[in-house]
Coordinates of C-alpha atoms and ligand atoms in Angstrom, one line a residue:
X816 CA -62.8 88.5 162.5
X817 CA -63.4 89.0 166.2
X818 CA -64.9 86.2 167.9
X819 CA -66.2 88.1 170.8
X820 CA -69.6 89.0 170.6
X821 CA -70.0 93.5 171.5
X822 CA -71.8 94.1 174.2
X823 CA -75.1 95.2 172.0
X824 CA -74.4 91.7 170.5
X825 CA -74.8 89.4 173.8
X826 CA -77.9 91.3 174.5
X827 CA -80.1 90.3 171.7
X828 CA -78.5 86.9 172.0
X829 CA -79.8 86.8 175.4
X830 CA -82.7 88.4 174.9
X831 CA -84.2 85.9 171.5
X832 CA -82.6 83.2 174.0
X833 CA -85.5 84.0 176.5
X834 CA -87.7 84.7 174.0
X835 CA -87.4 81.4 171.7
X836 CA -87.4 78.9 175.8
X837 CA -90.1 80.4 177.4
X838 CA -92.5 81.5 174.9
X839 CA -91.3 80.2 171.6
X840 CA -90.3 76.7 172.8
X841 CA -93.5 75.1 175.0
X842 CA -95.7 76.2 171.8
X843 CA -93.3 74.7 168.7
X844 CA -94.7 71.2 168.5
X845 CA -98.2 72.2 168.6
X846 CA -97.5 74.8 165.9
X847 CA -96.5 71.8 163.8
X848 CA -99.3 69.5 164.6
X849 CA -101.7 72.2 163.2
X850 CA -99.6 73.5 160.7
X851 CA -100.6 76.6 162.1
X852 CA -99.0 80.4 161.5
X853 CA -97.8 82.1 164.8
X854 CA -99.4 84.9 164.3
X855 CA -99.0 85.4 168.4
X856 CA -95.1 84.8 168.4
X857 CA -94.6 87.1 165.2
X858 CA -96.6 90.0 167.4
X859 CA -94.1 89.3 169.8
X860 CA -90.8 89.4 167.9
X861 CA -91.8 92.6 166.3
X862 CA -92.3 93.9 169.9
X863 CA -88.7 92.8 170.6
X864 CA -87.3 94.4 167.7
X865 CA -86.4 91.4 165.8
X866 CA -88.4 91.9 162.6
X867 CA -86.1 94.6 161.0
X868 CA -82.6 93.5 163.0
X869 CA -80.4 95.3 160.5
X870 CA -82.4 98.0 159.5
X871 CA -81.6 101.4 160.5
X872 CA -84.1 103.2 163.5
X873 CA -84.8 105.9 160.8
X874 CA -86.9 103.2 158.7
X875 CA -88.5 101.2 161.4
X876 CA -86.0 99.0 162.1
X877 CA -83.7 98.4 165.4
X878 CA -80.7 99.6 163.8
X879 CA -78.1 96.7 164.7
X880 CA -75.8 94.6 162.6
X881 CA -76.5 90.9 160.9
X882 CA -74.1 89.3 163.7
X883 CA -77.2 90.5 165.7
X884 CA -79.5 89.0 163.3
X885 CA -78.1 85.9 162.9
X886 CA -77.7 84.8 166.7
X887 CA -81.7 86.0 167.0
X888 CA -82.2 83.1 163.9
X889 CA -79.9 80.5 165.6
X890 CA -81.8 81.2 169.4
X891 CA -85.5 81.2 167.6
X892 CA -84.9 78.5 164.9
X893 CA -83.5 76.3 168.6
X894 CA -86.9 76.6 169.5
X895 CA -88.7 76.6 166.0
X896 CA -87.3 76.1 162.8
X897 CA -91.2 77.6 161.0
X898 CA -90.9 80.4 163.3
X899 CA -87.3 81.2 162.5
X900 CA -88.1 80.9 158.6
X901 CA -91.0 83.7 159.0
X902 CA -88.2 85.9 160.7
X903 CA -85.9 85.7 158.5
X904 CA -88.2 86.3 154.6
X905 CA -89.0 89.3 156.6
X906 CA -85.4 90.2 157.6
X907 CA -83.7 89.3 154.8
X908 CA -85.5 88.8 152.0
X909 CA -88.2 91.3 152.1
X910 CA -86.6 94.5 154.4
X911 CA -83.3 94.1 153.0
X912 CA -84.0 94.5 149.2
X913 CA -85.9 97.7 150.3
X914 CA -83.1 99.0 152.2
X915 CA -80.6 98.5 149.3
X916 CA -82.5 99.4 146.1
X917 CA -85.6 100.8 147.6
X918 CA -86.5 104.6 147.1
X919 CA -87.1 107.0 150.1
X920 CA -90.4 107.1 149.1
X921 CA -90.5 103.1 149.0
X922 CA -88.9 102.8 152.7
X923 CA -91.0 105.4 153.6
X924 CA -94.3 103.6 152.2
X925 CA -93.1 99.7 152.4
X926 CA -90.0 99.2 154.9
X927 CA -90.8 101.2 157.8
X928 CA -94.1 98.4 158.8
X929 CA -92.2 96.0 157.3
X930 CA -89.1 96.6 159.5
X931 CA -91.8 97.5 162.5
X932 CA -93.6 94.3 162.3
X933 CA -96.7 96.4 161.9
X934 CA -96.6 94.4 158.3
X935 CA -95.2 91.1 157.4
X936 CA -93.4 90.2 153.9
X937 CA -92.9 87.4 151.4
X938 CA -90.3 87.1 148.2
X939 CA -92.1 85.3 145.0
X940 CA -89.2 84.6 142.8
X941 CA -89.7 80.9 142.1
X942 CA -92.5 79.8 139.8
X943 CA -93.8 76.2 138.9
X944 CA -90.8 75.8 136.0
X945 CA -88.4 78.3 137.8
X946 CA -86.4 76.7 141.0
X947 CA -82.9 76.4 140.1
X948 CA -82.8 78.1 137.1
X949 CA -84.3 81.4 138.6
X950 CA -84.0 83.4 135.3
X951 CA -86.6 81.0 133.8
X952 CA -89.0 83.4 134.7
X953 CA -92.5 83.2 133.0
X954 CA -94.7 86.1 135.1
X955 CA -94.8 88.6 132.6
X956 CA -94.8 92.3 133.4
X957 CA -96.1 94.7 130.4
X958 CA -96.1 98.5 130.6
X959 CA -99.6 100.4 130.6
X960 CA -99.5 104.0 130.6
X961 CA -97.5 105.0 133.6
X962 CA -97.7 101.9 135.2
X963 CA -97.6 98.0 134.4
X964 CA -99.8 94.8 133.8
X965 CA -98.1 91.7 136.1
X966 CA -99.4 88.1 135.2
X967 CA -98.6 84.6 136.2
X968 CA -97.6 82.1 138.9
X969 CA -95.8 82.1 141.8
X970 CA -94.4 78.7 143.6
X971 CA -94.0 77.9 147.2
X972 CA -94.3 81.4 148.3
X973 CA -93.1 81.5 152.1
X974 CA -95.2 83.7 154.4
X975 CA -97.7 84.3 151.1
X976 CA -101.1 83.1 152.8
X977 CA -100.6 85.7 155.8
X978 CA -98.1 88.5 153.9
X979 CA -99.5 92.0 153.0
X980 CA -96.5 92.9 150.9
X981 CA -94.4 90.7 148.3
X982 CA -91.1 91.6 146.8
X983 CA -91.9 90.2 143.1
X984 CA -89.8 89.2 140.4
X985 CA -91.6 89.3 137.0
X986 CA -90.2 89.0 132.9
X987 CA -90.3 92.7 131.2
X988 CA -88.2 91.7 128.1
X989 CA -88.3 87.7 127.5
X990 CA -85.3 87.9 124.7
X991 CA -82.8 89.4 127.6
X992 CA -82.6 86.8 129.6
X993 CA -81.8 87.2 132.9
X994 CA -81.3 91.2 132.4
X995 CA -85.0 91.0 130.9
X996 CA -86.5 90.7 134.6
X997 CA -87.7 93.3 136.8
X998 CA -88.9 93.5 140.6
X999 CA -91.9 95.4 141.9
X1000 CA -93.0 95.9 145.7
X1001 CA -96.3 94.3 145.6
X1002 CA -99.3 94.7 148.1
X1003 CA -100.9 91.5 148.4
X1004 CA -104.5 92.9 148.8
X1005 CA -104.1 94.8 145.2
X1006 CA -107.2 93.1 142.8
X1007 CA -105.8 89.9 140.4
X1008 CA -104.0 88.9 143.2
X1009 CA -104.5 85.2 144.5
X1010 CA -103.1 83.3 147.2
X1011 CA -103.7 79.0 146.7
X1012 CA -104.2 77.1 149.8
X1013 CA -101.4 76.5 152.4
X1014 CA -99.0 73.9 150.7
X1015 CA -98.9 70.5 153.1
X1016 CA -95.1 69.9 153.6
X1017 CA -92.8 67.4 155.0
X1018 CA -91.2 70.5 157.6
X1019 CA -91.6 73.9 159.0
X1020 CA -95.1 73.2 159.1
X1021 CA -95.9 75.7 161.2
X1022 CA -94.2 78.3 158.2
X1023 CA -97.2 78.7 155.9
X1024 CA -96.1 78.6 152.1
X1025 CA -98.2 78.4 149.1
X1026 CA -98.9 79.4 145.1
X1027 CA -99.6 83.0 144.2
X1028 CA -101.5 83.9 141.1
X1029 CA -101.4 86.6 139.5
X1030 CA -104.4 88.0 137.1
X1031 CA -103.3 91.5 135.2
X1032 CA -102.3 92.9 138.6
X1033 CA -102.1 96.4 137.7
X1034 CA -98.7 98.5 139.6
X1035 CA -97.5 102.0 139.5
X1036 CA -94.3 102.9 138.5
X1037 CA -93.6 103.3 142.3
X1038 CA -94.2 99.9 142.9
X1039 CA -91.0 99.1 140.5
X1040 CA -87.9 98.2 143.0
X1041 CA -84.6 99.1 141.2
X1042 CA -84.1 99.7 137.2
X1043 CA -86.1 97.9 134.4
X1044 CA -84.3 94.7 134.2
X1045 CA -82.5 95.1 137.2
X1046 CA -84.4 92.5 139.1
X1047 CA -82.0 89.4 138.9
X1048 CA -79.6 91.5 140.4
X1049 CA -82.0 92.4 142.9
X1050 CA -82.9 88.9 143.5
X1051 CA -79.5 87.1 143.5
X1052 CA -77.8 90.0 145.9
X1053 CA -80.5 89.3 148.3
X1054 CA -80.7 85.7 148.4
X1055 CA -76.6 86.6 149.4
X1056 CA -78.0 87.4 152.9
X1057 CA -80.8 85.3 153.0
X1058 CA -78.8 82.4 152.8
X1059 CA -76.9 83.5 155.8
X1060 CA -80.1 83.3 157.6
X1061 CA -80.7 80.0 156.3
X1062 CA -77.5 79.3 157.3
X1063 CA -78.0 80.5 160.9
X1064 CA -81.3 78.9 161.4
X1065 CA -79.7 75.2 160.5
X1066 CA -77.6 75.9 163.1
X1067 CA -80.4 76.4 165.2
X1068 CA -81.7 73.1 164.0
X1069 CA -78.6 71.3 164.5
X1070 CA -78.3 72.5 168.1
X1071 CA -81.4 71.5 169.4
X1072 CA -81.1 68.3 167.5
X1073 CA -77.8 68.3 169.6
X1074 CA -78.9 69.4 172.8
X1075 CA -82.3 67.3 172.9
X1076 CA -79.9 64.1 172.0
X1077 CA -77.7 65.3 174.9
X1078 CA -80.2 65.7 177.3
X1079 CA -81.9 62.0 176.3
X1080 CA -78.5 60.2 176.4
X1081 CA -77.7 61.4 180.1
X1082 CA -81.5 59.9 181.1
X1083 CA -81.6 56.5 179.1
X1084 CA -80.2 53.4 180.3
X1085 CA -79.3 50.2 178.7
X1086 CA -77.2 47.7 179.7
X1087 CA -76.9 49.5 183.4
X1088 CA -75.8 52.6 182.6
X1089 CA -77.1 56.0 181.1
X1090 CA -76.2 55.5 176.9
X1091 CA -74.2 58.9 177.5
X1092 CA -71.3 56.2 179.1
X1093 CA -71.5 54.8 175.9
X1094 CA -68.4 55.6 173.7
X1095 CA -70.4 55.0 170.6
X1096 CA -73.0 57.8 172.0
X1097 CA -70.1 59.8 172.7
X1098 CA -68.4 59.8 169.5
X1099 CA -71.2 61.2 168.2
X1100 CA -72.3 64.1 170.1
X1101 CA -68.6 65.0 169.7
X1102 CA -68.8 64.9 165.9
X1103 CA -72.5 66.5 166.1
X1104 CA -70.9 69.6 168.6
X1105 CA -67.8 69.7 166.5
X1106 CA -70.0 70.5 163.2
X1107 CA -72.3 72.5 164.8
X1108 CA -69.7 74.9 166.5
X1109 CA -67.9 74.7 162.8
X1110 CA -71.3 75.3 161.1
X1111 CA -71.6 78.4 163.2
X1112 CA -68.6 79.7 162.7
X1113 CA -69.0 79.9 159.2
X1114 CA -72.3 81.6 159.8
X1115 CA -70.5 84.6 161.8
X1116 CA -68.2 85.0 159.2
X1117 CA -70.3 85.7 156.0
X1118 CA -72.6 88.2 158.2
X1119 CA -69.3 90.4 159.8
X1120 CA -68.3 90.6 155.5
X1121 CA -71.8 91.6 155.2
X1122 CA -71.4 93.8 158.0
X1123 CA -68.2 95.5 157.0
X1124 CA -69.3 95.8 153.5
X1125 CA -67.0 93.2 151.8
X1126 CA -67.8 91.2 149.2
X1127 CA -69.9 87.8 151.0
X1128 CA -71.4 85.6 148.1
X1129 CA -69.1 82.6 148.3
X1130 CA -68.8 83.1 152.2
X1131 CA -72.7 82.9 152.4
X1132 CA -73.4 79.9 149.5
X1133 CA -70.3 77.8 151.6
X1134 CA -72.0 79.1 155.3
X1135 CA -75.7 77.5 153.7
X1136 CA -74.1 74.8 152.0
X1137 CA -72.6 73.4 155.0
X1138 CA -74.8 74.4 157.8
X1139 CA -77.7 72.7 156.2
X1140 CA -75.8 69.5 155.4
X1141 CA -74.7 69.6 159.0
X1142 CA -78.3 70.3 160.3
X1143 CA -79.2 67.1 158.1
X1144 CA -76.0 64.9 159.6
X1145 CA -77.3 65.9 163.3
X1146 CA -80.3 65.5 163.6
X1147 CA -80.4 62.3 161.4
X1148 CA -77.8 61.1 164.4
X1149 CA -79.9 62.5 167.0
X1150 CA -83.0 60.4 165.3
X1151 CA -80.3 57.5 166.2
X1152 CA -79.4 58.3 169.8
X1153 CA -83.4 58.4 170.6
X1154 CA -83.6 54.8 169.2
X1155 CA -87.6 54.1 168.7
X1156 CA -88.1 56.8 170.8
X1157 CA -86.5 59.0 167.9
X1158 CA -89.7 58.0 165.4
X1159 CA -92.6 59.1 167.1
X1160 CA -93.9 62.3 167.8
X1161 CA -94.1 62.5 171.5
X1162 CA -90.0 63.4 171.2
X1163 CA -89.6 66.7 169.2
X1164 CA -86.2 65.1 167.5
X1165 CA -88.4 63.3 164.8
X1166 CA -89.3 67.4 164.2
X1167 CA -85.8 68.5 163.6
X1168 CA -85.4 65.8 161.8
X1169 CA -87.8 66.6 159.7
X1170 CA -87.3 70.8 159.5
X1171 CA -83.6 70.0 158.6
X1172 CA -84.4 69.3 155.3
X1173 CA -85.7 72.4 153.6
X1174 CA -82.2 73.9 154.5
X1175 CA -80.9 72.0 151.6
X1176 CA -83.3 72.9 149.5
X1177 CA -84.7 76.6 149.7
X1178 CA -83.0 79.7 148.6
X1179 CA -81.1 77.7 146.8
X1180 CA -80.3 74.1 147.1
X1181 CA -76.7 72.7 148.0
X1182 CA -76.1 72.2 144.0
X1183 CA -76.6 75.8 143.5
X1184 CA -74.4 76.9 146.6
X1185 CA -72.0 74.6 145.6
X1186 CA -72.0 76.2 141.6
X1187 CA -71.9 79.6 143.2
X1188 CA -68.9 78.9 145.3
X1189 CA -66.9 77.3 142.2
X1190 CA -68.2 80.6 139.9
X1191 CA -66.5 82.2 142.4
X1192 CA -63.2 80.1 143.0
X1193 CA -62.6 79.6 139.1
X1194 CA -63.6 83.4 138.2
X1195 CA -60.3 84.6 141.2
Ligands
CAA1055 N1 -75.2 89.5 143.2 C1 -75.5 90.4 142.2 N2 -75.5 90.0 140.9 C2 -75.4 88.7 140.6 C3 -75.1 87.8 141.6 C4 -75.1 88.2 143.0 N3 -74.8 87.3 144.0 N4 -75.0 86.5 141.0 C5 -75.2 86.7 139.7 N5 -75.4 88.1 139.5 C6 -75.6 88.7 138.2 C7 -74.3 88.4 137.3 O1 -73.3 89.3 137.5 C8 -74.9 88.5 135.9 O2 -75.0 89.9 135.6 P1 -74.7 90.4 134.0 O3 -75.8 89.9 133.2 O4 -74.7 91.9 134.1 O5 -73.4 89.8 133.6 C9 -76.4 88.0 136.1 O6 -76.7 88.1 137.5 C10 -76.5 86.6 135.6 O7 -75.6 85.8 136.3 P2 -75.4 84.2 136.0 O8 -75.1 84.1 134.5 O9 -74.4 83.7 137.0 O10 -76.9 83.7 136.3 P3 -77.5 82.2 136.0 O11 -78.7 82.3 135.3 O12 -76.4 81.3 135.6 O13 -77.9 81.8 137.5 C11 -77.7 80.9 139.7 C12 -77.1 81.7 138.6 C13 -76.7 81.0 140.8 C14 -77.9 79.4 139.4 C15 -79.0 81.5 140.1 O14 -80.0 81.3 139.2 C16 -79.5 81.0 141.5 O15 -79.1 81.5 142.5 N6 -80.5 80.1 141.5 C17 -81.1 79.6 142.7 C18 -82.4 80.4 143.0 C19 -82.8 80.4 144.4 O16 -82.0 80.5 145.3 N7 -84.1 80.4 144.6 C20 -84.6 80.5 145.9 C21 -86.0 81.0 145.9 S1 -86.4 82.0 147.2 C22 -86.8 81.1 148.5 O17 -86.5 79.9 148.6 C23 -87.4 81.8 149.7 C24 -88.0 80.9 150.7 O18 -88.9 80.1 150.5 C25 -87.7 81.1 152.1

């Protein structure tokens, strides 16, 4: 693996750098306050390319590599963990499937707004009883004439109260299991479809999620995405990538959890001297920069497999798994370093503190990253 970013590389860095401290940044604690969608900032990243990162110019996209995309999630999740969370559904979990297993037609008709940020994107796999066990699905999917009849529930639906298109995972054969699920591009204005109101969460509160329900929605055949009970396939292969993105925006997390605890510890004093000259304040921002710099790492690694092709599964569940327990470790120390100051809202660690913890939990929570990574280990 080659630890120096290309050329192409430092420039997005750079440029979502810019992006996430002088417009991203001043806006992010607002954004929380109000639990309110950045409808401005998403405008913006789809003016700078970052909507579609690694999809190819021909379908809207900005034709670079998921190194690329995952330095844009670290610099915007430094600045906003909600904000980082809408960019990366749209990246990974909504243009990516259509990329892989869409049709031309499809990437004609769904990925190229998608990947333009003309249109944004949500994934509705989880459902009231299916978190974990995704292949507990219970929105059933019947065939009518040339097309099909969807109904059901959808839980926690990132991006669902302001997406036009869903990637949707329904049940077309109950007795198969998980091969008895299939997917379906879904507009979001087609009739039977309901979104519930924004769910009220601890984090990313600017990242609006909520319930979808589903009333004998009524499809195409072209909506279908991939074979008849092909869609667990579809849906585990592109949570692969998304959890990179997870991964890349704890890191984000962790680093401004880091660099805000940095910046405080040089200012406060106690006992006649900034708490920075402290080795107990020390000790920590080493461990917190050591993780972080190891969490990263980890992060490049599963998206150059991804990049070359290679097989990235375990590489992606252990980048998640630890980045998000790191995020956790940091910003809970950062809390720490800020003392009282750390527990109110004036300070934005008591933010980080509180966006950390999602990254444990969605697109698969450290149990399942950690079940996914022994599958793997046991199965070589
Ligand atoms: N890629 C392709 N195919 C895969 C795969 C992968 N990574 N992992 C499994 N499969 C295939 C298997 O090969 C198998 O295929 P066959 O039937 O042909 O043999 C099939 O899928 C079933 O595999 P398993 O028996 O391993 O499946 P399982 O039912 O035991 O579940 C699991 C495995 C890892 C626990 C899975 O259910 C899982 O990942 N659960 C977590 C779900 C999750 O991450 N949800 C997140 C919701 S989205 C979200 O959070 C978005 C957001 O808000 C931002």
């Amino acid at each position: 693996m080659d630890l120096q970013l290309t050329d192409e590389q430092r420039l997005v860095q750079e440029t979502a750098r810019t992006f996430a401290r002088e417009e991203v940044l001043p806006k992010a604690s607002q954004l929380d306050r109000e639990h309110r969608h950045p409808k401005e900032l998403v405008a913006r990243m789809a003016e700078l390319g970052l909507l579609g990162i690694a999809v190819p110019e021909e379908w809207g996209g900005a034709g670079l590599d998921n190194v690329s995309y995952v330095l844009a999630m670290e610099e915007i999740s430094r600045a906003c963990a909600s904000t980082g969370v809408i960019l990366s559904v749209n990246n990974s979990l909504v243009c990516d499937p259509l990329l892989k297993f869409g049709s031309d037609p499809q990437k004609r008709e769904f990925l190229k707004p998608l990947a333009a940020g003309e249109k944004l994107g949500c994934f509705a796999l989880s459902e009231p009883e299916a978190g974990s066990d995704a292949a507990a699905q219970t929105t059933v999917s019947h065939r009518d004439g040339n097309g099909w009849v969807i109904t059901g529930i959808k839980n926690w639906i990132t991006n669902g109260p302001v997406a036009d298109t869903c990637i949707l995972f329904t049940m077309t054969d109950r007795a198969a299991g998980s091969r008895g699920i299939t997917a379906f591009i879904l507009p979001m204005n087609a009739p039977g479809v309901r979104c519930g109101p924004p769910d009220r969460k601890l984090g990313i509160r600017a990242s609006q999620s909520c319930q979808i329900f589903l009333d004998e929605v009524r499809l195409d055949d072209s909506h279908r995405l991939g074979e008849v009970g092909g869609g667990f396939k579809v849906a585990m292969s592109t949570l692969d990538g998304g959890r990179i993105g997870i991964a890349a925006q704890a890191v984000g997390i962790a680093r401004a959890a880091l660099e805000d605890a940095m910046g405080y510890a040089r200012e406060r004093k106690t006992f006649g001297q900034a708490i920075a000259q402290h080795q107990a304040i020390q000790f920590k921002l080493a461990d917190m920069a050591t993780e972080v710099d190891a969490a990263r790492l980890l992060v490049w690694r599963a998206a150059t497999l991804k990049d070359r092709g290679a097989r990235f599964t375990s590489e992606a569940s252990m980048a998640k798994v630890f980045a998000s327990e790191v995020a956790n470790r940091v910003a809970k120390e950062a809390v720490q370093i800020f003392g009282g100051n750390g527990y109110v809202e004036d300070f934005p660690v008591e933010r980080h503190f509180r966006d950390a913890k999602i990254t444990e939990i969605y697109e698969g929570t450290s149990e399942i990253q950690r079940l996914v990574i022994a599958g793997n280990l046991l199965k070589e």
